[in-house]
Coordinates of N, CA, C and O in Angstrom, one line a residue:
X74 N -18.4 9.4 6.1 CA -17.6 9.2 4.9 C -16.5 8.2 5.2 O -15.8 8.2 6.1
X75 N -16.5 7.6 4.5 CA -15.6 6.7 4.5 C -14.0 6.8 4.0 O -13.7 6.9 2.8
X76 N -13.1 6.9 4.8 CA -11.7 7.2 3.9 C -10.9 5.9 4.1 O -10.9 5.1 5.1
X77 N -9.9 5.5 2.8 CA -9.4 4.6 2.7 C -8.2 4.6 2.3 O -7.9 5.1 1.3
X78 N -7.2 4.1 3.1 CA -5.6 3.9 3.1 C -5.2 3.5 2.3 O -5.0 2.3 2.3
X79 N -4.6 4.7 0.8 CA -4.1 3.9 -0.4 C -2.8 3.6 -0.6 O -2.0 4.6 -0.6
X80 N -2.4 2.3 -0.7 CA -0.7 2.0 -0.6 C -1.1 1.5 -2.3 O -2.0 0.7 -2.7
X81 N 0.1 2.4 -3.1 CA 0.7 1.7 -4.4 C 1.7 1.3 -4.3 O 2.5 2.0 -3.9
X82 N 2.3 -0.2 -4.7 CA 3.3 -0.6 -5.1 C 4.2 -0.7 -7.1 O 4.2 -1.5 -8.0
X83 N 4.7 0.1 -6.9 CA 5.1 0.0 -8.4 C 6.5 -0.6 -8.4 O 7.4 -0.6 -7.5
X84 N 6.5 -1.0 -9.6 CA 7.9 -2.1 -9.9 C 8.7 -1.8 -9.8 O 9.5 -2.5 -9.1
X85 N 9.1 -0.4 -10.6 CA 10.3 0.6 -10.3 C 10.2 2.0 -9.6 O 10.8 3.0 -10.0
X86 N 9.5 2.0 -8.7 CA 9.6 3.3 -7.8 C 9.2 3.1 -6.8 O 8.9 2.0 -6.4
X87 N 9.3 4.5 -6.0 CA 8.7 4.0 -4.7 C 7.6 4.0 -4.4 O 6.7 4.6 -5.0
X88 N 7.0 3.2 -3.1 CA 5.8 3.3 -2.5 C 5.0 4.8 -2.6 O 5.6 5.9 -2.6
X89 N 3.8 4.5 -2.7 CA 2.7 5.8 -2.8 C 1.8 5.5 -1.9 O 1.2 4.4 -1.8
X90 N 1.6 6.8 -1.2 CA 1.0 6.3 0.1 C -0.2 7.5 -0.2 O 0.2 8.6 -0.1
X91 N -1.7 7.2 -0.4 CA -2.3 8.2 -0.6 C -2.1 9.2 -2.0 O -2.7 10.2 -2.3
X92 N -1.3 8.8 -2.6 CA -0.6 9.1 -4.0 C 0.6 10.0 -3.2 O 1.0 10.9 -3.9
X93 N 1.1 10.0 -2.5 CA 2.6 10.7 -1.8 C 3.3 9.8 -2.0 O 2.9 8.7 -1.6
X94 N 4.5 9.7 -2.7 CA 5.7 9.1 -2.4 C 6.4 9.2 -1.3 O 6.6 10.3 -0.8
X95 N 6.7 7.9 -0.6 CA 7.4 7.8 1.0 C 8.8 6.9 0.3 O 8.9 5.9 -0.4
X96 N 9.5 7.6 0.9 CA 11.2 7.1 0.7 C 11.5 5.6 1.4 O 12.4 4.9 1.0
X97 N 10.7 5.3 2.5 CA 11.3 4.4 3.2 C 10.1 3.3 3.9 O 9.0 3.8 4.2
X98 N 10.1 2.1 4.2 CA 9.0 1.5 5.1 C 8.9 1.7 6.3 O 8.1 1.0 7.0
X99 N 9.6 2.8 6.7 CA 9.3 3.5 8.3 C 8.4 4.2 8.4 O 7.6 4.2 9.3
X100 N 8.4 5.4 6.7 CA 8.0 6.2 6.7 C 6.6 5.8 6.4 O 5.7 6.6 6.6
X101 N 6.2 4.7 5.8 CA 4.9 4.0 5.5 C 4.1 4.0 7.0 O 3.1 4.5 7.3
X102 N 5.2 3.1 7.8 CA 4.3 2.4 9.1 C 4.0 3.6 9.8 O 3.1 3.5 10.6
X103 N 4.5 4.8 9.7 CA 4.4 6.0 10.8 C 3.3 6.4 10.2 O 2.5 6.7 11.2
X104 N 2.7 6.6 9.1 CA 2.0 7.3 8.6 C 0.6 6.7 8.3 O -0.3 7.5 8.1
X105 N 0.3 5.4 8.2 CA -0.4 4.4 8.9 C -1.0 4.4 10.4 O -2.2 4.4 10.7
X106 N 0.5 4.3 11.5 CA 0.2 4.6 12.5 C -0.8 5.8 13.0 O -1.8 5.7 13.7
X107 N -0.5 6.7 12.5 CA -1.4 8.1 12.5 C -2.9 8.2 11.6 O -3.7 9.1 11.7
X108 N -2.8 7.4 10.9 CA -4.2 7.5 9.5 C -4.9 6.5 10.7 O -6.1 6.5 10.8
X109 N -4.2 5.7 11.5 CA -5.6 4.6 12.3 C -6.1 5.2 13.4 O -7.3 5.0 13.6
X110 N -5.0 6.3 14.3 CA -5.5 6.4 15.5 C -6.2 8.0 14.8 O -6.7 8.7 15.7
X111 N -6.4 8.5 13.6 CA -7.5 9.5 13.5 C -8.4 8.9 13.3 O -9.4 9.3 13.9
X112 N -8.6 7.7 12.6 CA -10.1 6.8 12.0 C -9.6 5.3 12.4 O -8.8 4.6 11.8
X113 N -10.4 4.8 13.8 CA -10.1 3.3 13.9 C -11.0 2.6 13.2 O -11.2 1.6 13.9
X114 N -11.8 2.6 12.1 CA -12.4 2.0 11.2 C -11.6 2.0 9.7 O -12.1 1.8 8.6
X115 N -10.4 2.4 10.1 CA -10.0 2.5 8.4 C -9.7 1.7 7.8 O -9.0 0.8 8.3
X116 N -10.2 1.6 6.4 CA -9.9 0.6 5.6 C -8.4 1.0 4.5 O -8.3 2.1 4.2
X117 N -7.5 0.0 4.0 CA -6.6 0.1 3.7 C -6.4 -0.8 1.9 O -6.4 -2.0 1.7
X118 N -6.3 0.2 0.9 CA -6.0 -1.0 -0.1 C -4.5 -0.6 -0.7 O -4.0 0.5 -0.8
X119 N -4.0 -2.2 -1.0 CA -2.9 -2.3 -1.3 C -3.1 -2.8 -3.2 O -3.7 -3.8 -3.6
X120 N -2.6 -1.8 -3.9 CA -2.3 -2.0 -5.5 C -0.4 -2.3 -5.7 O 0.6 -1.8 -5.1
X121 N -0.5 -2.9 -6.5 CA 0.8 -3.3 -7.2 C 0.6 -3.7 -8.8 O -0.3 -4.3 -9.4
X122 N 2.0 -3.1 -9.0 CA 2.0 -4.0 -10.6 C 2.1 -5.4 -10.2 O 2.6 -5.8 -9.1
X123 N 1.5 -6.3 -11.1 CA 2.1 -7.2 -11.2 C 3.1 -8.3 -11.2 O 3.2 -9.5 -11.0
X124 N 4.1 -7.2 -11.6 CA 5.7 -8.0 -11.8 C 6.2 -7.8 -10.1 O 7.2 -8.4 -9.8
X125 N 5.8 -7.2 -9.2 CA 5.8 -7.0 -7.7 C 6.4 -8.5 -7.2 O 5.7 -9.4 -7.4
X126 N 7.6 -8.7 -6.6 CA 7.6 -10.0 -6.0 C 6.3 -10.0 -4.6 O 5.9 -8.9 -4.1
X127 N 5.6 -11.5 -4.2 CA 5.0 -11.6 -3.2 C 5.7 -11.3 -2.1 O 5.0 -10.9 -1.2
X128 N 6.5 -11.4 -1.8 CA 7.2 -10.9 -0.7 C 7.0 -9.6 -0.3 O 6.7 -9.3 0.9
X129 N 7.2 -9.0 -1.0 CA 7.1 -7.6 -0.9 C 5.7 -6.6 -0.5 O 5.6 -5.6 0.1
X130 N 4.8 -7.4 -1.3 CA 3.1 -7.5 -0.9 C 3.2 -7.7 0.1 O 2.6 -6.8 0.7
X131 N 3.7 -8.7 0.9 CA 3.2 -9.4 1.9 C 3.9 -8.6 3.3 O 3.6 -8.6 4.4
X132 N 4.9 -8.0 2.8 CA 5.6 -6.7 3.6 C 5.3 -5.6 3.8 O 5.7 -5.0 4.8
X133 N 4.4 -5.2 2.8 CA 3.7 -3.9 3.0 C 2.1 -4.4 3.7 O 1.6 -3.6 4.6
X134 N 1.4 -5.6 3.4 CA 0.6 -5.5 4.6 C 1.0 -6.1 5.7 O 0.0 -6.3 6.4
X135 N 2.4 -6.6 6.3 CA 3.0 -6.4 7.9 C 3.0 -5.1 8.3 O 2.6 -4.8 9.4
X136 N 3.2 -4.5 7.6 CA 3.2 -3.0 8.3 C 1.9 -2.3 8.2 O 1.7 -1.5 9.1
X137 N 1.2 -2.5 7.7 CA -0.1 -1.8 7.6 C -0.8 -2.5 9.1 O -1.5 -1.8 9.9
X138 N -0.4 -4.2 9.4 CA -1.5 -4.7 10.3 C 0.0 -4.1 11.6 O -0.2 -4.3 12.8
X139 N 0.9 -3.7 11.4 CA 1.7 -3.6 12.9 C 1.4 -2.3 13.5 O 1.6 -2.0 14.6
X140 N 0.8 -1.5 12.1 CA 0.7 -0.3 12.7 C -0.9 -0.3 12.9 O -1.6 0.7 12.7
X141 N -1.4 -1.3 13.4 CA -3.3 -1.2 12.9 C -4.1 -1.4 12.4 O -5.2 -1.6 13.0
X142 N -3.8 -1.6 11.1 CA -5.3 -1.4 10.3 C -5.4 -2.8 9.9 O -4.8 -3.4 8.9
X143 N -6.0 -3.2 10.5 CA -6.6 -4.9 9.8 C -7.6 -5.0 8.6 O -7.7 -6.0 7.9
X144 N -8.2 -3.9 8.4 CA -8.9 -3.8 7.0 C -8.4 -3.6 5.7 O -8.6 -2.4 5.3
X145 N -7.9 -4.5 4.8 CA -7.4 -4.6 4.0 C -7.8 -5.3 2.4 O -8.2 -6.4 2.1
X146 N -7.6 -4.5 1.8 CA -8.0 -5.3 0.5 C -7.2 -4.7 -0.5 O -6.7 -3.6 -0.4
X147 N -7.0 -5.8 -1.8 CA -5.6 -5.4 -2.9 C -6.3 -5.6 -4.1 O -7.1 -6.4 -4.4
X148 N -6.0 -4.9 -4.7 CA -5.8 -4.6 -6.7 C -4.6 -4.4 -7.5 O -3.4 -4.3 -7.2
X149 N -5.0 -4.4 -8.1 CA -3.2 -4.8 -9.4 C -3.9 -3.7 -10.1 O -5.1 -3.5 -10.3
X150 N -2.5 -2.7 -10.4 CA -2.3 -1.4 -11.1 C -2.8 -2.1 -12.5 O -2.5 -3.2 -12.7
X151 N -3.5 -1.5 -13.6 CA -3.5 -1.6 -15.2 C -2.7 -2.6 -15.7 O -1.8 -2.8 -14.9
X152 N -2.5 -3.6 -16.8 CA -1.6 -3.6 -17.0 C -1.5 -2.7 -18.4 O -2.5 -2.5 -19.0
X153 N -0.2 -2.3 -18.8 CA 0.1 -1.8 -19.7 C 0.3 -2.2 -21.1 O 0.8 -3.3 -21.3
X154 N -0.3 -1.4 -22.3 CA -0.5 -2.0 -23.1 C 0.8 -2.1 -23.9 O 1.4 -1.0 -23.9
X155 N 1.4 -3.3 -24.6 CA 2.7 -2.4 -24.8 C 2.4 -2.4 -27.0 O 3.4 -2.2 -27.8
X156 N 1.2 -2.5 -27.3 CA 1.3 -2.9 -28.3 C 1.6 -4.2 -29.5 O 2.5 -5.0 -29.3
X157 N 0.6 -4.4 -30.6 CA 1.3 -5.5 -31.0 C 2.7 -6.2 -31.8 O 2.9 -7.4 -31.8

């Protein structure tokens, strides 16, 4: 079975890690750290809204590859409909 390391980024809240909310980017990389050395095949996807600066994308997979997991791939959350 395959399991896969889900990081959300949303615009205004915090990271979701697996759908858990993590307070901090420590608390990301530790929890990473531990999701690789149970499965060193794990695959990791990174979702964000859109309005996400790239920087911050590009922050959350530094930590993903410092703690491990080089298997990575990203999607963008819905966008919202707001109506016409």
């Amino acid at each position: 079975m395959q399991v896969v390391f889900s990081v959300i980024v949303p615009l205004h809240s915090v990271v979701l890690v697996d759908g858990a909310p993590f307070p901090n980017d420590d608390a990301v990389s530790e929890k990473a750290s531990v999701a690789i050395a149970g499965d060193p095949d794990l695959r990791a996807v990174i979702q964000a809204d859109g309005e996400v600066p790239h920087r911050r994308i590009i922050h959350v997979l530094d930590q993903l590859k410092g703690a491990g997991i080089t298997r990575v791939a990203f999607g963008a959350l819905p966008v919202e409909d707001h109506g016409p």
